[in-house]
Short mmCIF file of C-alpha atoms in Angstrom, two decimals:
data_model
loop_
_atom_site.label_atom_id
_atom_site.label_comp_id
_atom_site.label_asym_id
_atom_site.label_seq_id
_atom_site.Cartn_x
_atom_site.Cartn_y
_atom_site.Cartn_z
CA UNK V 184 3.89 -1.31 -6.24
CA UNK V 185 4.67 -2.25 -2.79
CA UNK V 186 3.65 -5.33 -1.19
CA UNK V 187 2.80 -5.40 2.64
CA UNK V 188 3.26 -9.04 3.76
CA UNK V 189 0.71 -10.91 2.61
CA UNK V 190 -2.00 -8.67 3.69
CA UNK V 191 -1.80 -5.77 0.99
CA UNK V 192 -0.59 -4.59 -2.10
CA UNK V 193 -0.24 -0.86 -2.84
CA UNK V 194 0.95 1.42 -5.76
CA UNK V 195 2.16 5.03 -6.04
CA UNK V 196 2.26 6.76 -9.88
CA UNK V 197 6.02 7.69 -11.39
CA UNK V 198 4.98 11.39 -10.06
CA UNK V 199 3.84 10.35 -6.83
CA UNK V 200 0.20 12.17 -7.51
CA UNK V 201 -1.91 9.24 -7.24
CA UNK V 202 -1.52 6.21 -5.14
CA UNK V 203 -3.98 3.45 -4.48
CA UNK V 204 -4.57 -0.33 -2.95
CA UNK V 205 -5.49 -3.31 -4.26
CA UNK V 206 -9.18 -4.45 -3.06
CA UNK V 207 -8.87 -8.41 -3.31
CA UNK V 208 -12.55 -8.86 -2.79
CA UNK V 209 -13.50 -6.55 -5.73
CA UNK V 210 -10.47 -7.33 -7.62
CA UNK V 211 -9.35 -3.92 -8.71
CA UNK V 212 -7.13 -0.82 -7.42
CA UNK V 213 -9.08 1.53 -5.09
CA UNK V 214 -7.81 5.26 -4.95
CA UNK V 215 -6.71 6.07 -1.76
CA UNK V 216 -6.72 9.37 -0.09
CA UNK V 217 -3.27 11.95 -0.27
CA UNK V 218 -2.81 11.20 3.34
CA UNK V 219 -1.40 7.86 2.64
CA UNK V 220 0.82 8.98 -0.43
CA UNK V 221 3.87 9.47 2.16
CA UNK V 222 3.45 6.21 3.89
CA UNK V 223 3.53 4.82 0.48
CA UNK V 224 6.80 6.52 -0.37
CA UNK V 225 8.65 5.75 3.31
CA UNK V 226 7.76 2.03 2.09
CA UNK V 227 9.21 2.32 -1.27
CA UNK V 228 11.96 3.13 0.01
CA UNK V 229 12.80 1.46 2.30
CA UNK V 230 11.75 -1.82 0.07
CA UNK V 231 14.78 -0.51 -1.92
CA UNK V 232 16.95 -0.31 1.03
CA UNK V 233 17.25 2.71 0.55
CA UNK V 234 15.94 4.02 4.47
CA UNK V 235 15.95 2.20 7.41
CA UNK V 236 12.80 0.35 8.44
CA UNK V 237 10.12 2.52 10.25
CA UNK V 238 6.40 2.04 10.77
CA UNK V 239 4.17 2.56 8.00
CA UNK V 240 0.55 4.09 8.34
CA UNK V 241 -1.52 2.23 5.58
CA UNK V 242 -5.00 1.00 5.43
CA UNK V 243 -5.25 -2.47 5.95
CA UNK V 244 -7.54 -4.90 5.46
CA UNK V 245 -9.73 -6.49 8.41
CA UNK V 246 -9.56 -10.29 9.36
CA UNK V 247 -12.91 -12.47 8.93
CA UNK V 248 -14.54 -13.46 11.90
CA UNK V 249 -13.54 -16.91 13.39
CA UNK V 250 -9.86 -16.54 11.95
CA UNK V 251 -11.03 -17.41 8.17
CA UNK V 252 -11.63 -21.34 9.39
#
């Protein structure tokens, strides 16, 4: 699972075949498509320190209008 701020939550499987987000307004994990799988991975690792930080490109969730007040 990798975590994305406070915004988003993501997972990848232990074979890297399937990867998916967490949908807080539904509350459950949404499939995403294999584009993302690689994005998914970068973060992972880099999470683990294993890379060096780099930009991530992840679906991510859309603010409410008037700034959630």
């Amino acid at each position: 699972v990798l975590r994305v701020g406070r915004a988003s939550l993501f997972y990848l499987s232990l074979d890297g075949a399937q990867a998916g987000v967490w949908n807080a307004d539904g509350k459950r994990w949404e499939a995403l498509d294999n584009d993302y799988r690689a994005s998914i991975k970068k973060g992972l690792r880099v999470a683990r320190e294993i890379s060096a930080p780099a930009v991530l490109v992840l679906p991510m969730p859309v603010a409410a209008a008037g700034g959630g007040k």
